PDB file of C-alpha atoms in Angstrom:
ATOM      1  CA  VAL G  14      -0.462   0.415   0.495  1.00 82.00           C
ATOM      2  CA  LYS G  15       1.236   3.013  -0.500  1.00 85.00           C
ATOM      3  CA  LEU G  16      -0.311   6.862  -0.432  1.00 87.00           C
ATOM      4  CA  THR G  17       1.363  10.083  -0.471  1.00 83.00           C
ATOM      5  CA  GLY G  18      -0.148  12.558   1.503  1.00 84.00           C
ATOM      6  CA  GLY G  19      -3.575  12.828   3.272  1.00 94.00           C
ATOM      7  CA  GLN G  20      -4.933  12.317   6.417  1.00 97.00           C
ATOM      8  CA  ILE G  21      -6.027   9.870   8.289  1.00 97.00           C
ATOM      9  CA  THR G  22      -8.748  10.170  11.742  1.00 98.00           C
ATOM     10  CA  THR G  23     -10.434   8.051  13.805  1.00 98.00           C
ATOM     11  CA  THR G  24     -12.923   8.039  16.229  1.00 98.00           C
ATOM     12  CA  GLY G  25     -13.589   5.328  19.090  1.00 98.00           C
ATOM     13  CA  ASP G  26     -11.512   3.790  21.715  1.00 98.00           C
ATOM     14  CA  ARG G  27      -8.889   0.952  19.946  1.00 97.00           C
ATOM     15  CA  ALA G  28      -9.206   3.057  16.561  1.00 97.00           C
ATOM     16  CA  ILE G  29      -5.914   2.847  15.071  1.00 97.00           C
ATOM     17  CA  GLY G  30      -4.708   4.857  12.629  1.00 97.00           C
ATOM     18  CA  VAL G  31      -2.594   2.847  10.441  1.00 96.00           C
ATOM     19  CA  TYR G  32      -1.780  -0.613  11.521  1.00 95.00           C
ATOM     20  CA  ALA G  33       0.543  -3.145   9.825  1.00 93.00           C
ATOM     21  CA  GLU G  34       0.193  -6.998  10.274  1.00 88.00           C
ATOM     22  CA  HIS G  35       1.913  -9.248   8.027  1.00 74.00           C
ATOM     23  CA  GLN G  36       4.870 -10.617   6.659  1.00 67.00           C
ATOM     24  CA  LEU G  37       6.808  -9.103   3.872  1.00 66.00           C
ATOM     25  CA  ALA G  38       7.214 -11.191   1.010  1.00 64.00           C
ATOM     26  CA  ASP G  39       9.897 -10.518  -1.493  1.00 63.00           C
ATOM     27  CA  GLY G  40      10.145  -6.795  -3.505  1.00 58.00           C
ATOM     28  CA  ASP G  41       7.284  -5.659  -0.378  1.00 70.00           C
ATOM     29  CA  THR G  42       7.908  -2.216   1.564  1.00 65.00           C
ATOM     30  CA  GLY G  43       5.231  -2.929   3.408  1.00 86.00           C
ATOM     31  CA  ILE G  44       2.689   0.196   4.544  1.00 93.00           C
ATOM     32  CA  ASP G  45       4.474   3.013   2.819  1.00 93.00           C
ATOM     33  CA  LEU G  46       2.761   6.330   3.693  1.00 96.00           C
ATOM     34  CA  GLY G  47       4.394   8.640   1.542  1.00 95.00           C
ATOM     35  CA  ASN G  48       6.026  12.480   2.503  1.00 96.00           C
ATOM     36  CA  ASN G  49       3.179  15.183   4.750  1.00 96.00           C
ATOM     37  CA  MET G  50       0.753  12.807   6.430  1.00 97.00           C
ATOM     38  CA  ALA G  51      -1.277  13.131   9.183  1.00 98.00           C
ATOM     39  CA  VAL G  52      -2.957  10.720  11.401  1.00 98.00           C
ATOM     40  CA  PHE G  53      -5.346  11.410  14.965  1.00 98.00           C
ATOM     41  CA  THR G  54      -7.292   9.137  16.893  1.00 98.00           C
ATOM     42  CA  ASN G  55      -9.577  10.009  19.523  1.00 98.00           C
ATOM     43  CA  GLY G  56     -10.189   7.329  21.783  1.00 97.00           C
ATOM     44  CA  ASP G  57      -8.863   5.007  24.550  1.00 97.00           C
ATOM     45  CA  ALA G  58      -5.869   3.164  23.336  1.00 97.00           C
ATOM     46  CA  ALA G  59      -6.460   4.308  19.518  1.00 97.00           C
ATOM     47  CA  HIS G  60      -2.765   4.357  18.044  1.00 97.00           C
ATOM     48  CA  GLY G  61      -1.124   6.105  15.816  1.00 97.00           C
ATOM     49  CA  LEU G  62       0.639   4.235  13.986  1.00 98.00           C
ATOM     50  CA  TRP G  63       1.414   0.278  14.461  1.00 97.00           C
ATOM     51  CA  ALA G  64       3.479  -2.318  12.798  1.00 96.00           C
ATOM     52  CA  GLU G  65       2.900  -6.157  14.947  1.00 93.00           C
ATOM     53  CA  GLY G  66       4.467  -9.060  13.833  1.00 88.00           C
ATOM     54  CA  ASN G  67       7.549 -11.096  12.423  1.00 82.00           C
ATOM     55  CA  LEU G  68       8.885  -7.890   9.851  1.00 78.00           C
ATOM     56  CA  SER G  69       5.590  -6.353   9.048  1.00 90.00           C
ATOM     57  CA  SER G  70       5.902  -2.364   8.222  1.00 93.00           C
ATOM     58  CA  ILE G  71       5.869   1.114   8.142  1.00 95.00           C
ATOM     59  CA  LEU G  72       7.310   3.829   6.279  1.00 94.00           C
ATOM     60  CA  ALA G  73       6.779   7.717   6.369  1.00 95.00           C
ATOM     61  CA  GLY G  74       9.176  10.901   4.702  1.00 94.00           C
ATOM     62  CA  ASN G  75       8.618  14.216   6.179  1.00 93.00           C
ATOM     63  CA  GLY G  76       6.670  15.750   7.431  1.00 94.00           C
ATOM     64  CA  LEU G  77       4.677  13.235   8.646  1.00 95.00           C
ATOM     65  CA  LEU G  78       1.924  14.567  12.091  1.00 95.00           C
ATOM     66  CA  VAL G  79       1.103  11.893  14.373  1.00 95.00           C
ATOM     67  CA  LYS G  80      -1.297  13.213  16.977  1.00 95.00           C
ATOM     68  CA  THR G  81      -3.738  11.458  19.331  1.00 95.00           C
ATOM     69  CA  THR G  82      -6.003  12.055  22.049  1.00 94.00           C
ATOM     70  CA  GLY G  83      -6.764   9.191  24.519  1.00 94.00           C
ATOM     71  CA  ASP G  84      -5.516   7.612  27.745  1.00 92.00           C
ATOM     72  CA  GLN G  85      -2.801   4.810  27.020  1.00 93.00           C
ATOM     73  CA  THR G  86      -2.108   5.384  23.208  1.00 94.00           C
ATOM     74  CA  PHE G  87       0.740   5.320  21.078  1.00 95.00           C
ATOM     75  CA  GLY G  88       1.493   7.353  18.488  1.00 95.00           C
ATOM     76  CA  LEU G  89       4.191   5.331  16.995  1.00 96.00           C
ATOM     77  CA  ALA G  90       4.379   1.846  18.606  1.00 97.00           C
ATOM     78  CA  ALA G  91       6.289  -1.590  16.771  1.00 96.00           C
ATOM     79  CA  ASN G  92       5.778  -4.707  18.238  1.00 94.00           C
ATOM     80  CA  ASN G  93       7.162  -8.524  17.575  1.00 91.00           C
ATOM     81  CA  ALA G  94       9.427  -7.744  14.943  1.00 89.00           C
ATOM     82  CA  GLY G  95       7.379  -4.509  13.311  1.00 93.00           C
ATOM     83  CA  ILE G  96       9.266  -1.805  12.030  1.00 94.00           C
ATOM     84  CA  LEU G  97       8.433   1.994  11.669  1.00 96.00           C
ATOM     85  CA  ARG G  98      11.088   3.595   9.198  1.00 95.00           C
ATOM     86  CA  LEU G  99      10.249   7.669   9.778  1.00 96.00           C
ATOM     87  CA  GLY G 100      11.777  10.510   7.673  1.00 94.00           C
ATOM     88  CA  THR G 101      10.789  13.491   9.994  1.00 92.00           C
ATOM     89  CA  VAL G 102       8.227  13.578  12.375  1.00 93.00           C
ATOM     90  CA  ASP G 103       5.642  16.002  14.435  1.00 92.00           C
ATOM     91  CA  VAL G 104       4.504  13.258  17.606  1.00 92.00           C
ATOM     92  CA  THR G 105       1.841  14.441  20.436  1.00 89.00           C
ATOM     93  CA  THR G 106      -0.024  12.591  22.814  1.00 90.00           C
ATOM     94  CA  GLU G 107      -2.772  13.649  25.441  1.00 89.00           C
ATOM     95  CA  GLY G 108      -3.664  11.231  27.161  1.00 88.00           C
ATOM     96  CA  GLY G 109      -2.841   9.003  31.050  1.00 87.00           C
ATOM     97  CA  SER G 110      -0.478   6.033  30.118  1.00 88.00           C
ATOM     98  CA  SER G 111       0.623   7.107  26.999  1.00 90.00           C
ATOM     99  CA  SER G 112       3.888   7.947  25.084  1.00 90.00           C
ATOM    100  CA  ALA G 113       4.488   9.787  21.703  1.00 91.00           C
ATOM    101  CA  VAL G 114       6.804   6.466  20.382  1.00 94.00           C
ATOM    102  CA  ALA G 115       7.402   2.806  22.014  1.00 94.00           C
ATOM    103  CA  ALA G 116       8.991  -0.315  21.364  1.00 95.00           C
ATOM    104  CA  PHE G 117       8.379  -3.507  22.154  1.00 93.00           C
ATOM    105  CA  ASP G 118       9.218  -7.128  22.389  1.00 91.00           C
ATOM    106  CA  GLY G 119      11.639  -7.102  18.467  1.00 91.00           C
ATOM    107  CA  GLY G 120       9.577  -4.063  17.294  1.00 94.00           C
ATOM    108  CA  LEU G 121      11.987  -1.452  16.106  1.00 95.00           C
ATOM    109  CA  ILE G 122      11.143   1.582  15.563  1.00 96.00           C
ATOM    110  CA  GLN G 123      13.973   4.267  13.343  1.00 96.00           C
ATOM    111  CA  MET G 124      13.530   8.383  13.220  1.00 95.00           C
ATOM    112  CA  SER G 125      15.530  10.686  11.467  1.00 92.00           C
ATOM    113  CA  GLY G 126      14.215  13.416  12.224  1.00 83.00           C
ATOM    114  CA  GLY G 127      11.626  15.708  14.520  1.00 81.00           C
ATOM    115  CA  ARG G 128       9.894  16.192  17.315  1.00 81.00           C
ATOM    116  CA  LEU G 129       8.907  14.304  20.154  1.00 78.00           C
ATOM    117  CA  VAL G 130       5.905  15.464  23.218  1.00 73.00           C
ATOM    118  CA  SER G 131       3.540  13.830  25.177  1.00 70.00           C
ATOM    119  CA  ARG G 132       1.206  15.378  27.758  1.00 64.00           C
ATOM    120  CA  VAL G 133      -0.487  13.685  30.533  1.00 58.00           C
ATOM    121  CA  SER G 134      -3.455  15.075  31.225  1.00 57.00           C
ATOM    122  CA  GLY G 135      -4.853  12.246  32.809  1.00 58.00           C
ATOM    123  CA  THR G 136      -3.989  10.141  35.938  1.00 59.00           C
ATOM    124  CA  GLN G 137      -0.906   8.246  35.351  1.00 65.00           C
ATOM    125  CA  PRO G 138       1.942   9.664  33.893  1.00 63.00           C
ATOM    126  CA  GLY G 139       3.323   8.759  30.074  1.00 74.00           C
ATOM    127  CA  THR G 140       6.335   9.182  28.245  1.00 84.00           C
ATOM    128  CA  VAL G 141       7.300  10.240  24.873  1.00 88.00           C
ATOM    129  CA  ILE G 142       9.871   7.255  24.950  1.00 89.00           C
ATOM    130  CA  GLN G 143       9.702   4.036  25.854  1.00 90.00           C
ATOM    131  CA  ALA G 144      11.819   0.455  24.469  1.00 91.00           C
ATOM    132  CA  SER G 145      11.040  -2.948  26.111  1.00 90.00           C
ATOM    133  CA  GLY G 146      11.649  -6.591  25.907  1.00 84.00           C
ATOM    134  CA  THR G 147      13.795  -9.802  26.883  1.00 78.00           C
ATOM    135  CA  SER G 148      17.396  -9.593  26.200  1.00 72.00           C
ATOM    136  CA  ALA G 149      16.501 -11.537  22.953  1.00 73.00           C
ATOM    137  CA  ASN G 150      13.668  -9.770  22.214  1.00 84.00           C
ATOM    138  CA  LEU G 151      15.461  -6.403  22.007  1.00 88.00           C
ATOM    139  CA  GLY G 152      12.637  -3.373  22.019  1.00 92.00           C
ATOM    140  CA  ARG G 153      14.350  -0.941  20.158  1.00 93.00           C
ATOM    141  CA  VAL G 154      14.182   3.300  19.068  1.00 94.00           C
ATOM    142  CA  GLU G 155      16.430   4.510  16.860  1.00 95.00           C
ATOM    143  CA  ALA G 156      16.623   8.352  15.982  1.00 93.00           C
ATOM    144  CA  GLU G 157      18.517  10.823  14.429  1.00 93.00           C
ATOM    145  CA  GLY G 158      18.608  14.210  13.888  1.00 90.00           C
ATOM    146  CA  GLN G 159      17.666  17.778  15.073  1.00 89.00           C
ATOM    147  CA  PHE G 160      14.562  16.652  18.168  1.00 89.00           C
ATOM    148  CA  SER G 161      12.853  18.572  20.045  1.00 87.00           C
ATOM    149  CA  ILE G 162      11.861  15.798  23.055  1.00 87.00           C
ATOM    150  CA  PHE G 163       9.253  16.917  25.666  1.00 83.00           C
ATOM    151  CA  GLY G 164       8.989  14.187  28.004  1.00 82.00           C
ATOM    152  CA  ASP G 165       9.997  11.219  30.097  1.00 85.00           C
ATOM    153  CA  VAL G 166      12.573   8.414  27.658  1.00 89.00           C
ATOM    154  CA  VAL G 167      12.433   5.130  29.659  1.00 87.00           C
ATOM    155  CA  ALA G 168      14.615   2.248  28.603  1.00 86.00           C
ATOM    156  CA  ASN G 169      13.266  -1.000  30.436  1.00 82.00           C
ATOM    157  CA  ASP G 170      14.092  -4.612  30.367  1.00 76.00           C
ATOM    158  CA  TYR G 171      16.735  -4.312  27.739  1.00 74.00           C
ATOM    159  CA  GLY G 172      15.783  -1.936  25.768  1.00 83.00           C
ATOM    160  CA  PRO G 173      17.605   0.527  24.325  1.00 90.00           C
ATOM    161  CA  VAL G 174      17.217   4.253  23.163  1.00 92.00           C
ATOM    162  CA  SER G 175      19.635   5.389  21.097  1.00 92.00           C
ATOM    163  CA  LEU G 176      19.572   9.398  20.276  1.00 91.00           C
ATOM    164  CA  LYS G 177      22.139  11.097  18.584  1.00 93.00           C
ATOM    165  CA  LEU G 178      20.941  14.289  18.527  1.00 90.00           C
ATOM    166  CA  ASP G 179      21.617  17.372  16.135  1.00 91.00           C
ATOM    167  CA  ASP G 180      23.135  20.642  16.848  1.00 93.00           C
ATOM    168  CA  GLY G 181      19.489  23.195  17.380  1.00 91.00           C
ATOM    169  CA  SER G 182      18.129  19.748  19.910  1.00 90.00           C
ATOM    170  CA  PHE G 183      16.259  20.068  22.562  1.00 88.00           C
ATOM    171  CA  PHE G 184      15.189  17.864  25.717  1.00 87.00           C
ATOM    172  CA  GLN G 185      13.292  18.380  28.679  1.00 84.00           C
ATOM    173  CA  GLY G 186      12.482  14.834  31.479  1.00 80.00           C
ATOM    174  CA  SER G 187      13.914  12.884  32.173  1.00 78.00           C
TER     175      SER G 187
END
């Protein structure tokens, strides 16, 4: 599937904006959102982008905007060897126990620049970036470029977070 620009909006609990769940065949690139795509979700556990399963992938060039509103949401998520490869991104999450970027159990999220924001309006704090997994199955987040990061970065249970921040980057959190 290949898209070029545009907007995706979902409303309702567990209403995911873009979801990839399949193993790629030879020559298949997964879901390609192209440049200048906006994804908005509104509802509890209504995630922006989610890649689930062995080598399922979502690609996006520059100008990706993701905003989630609701408790327990992820702006960007990869699980169980799912992959997100993104250019410049602007991710905002609003709601308790939410995260802008989350990689679990072999999931990989790669970003080449952008702005990450995690705002907490519920009773449970959220994080801007989190990675977790087991020693044999790591969730990884890799970001390189100029970023403005507002919120906490958490690496749990062996999950590495690699941030290579260019001049002009800003980080506020722990």
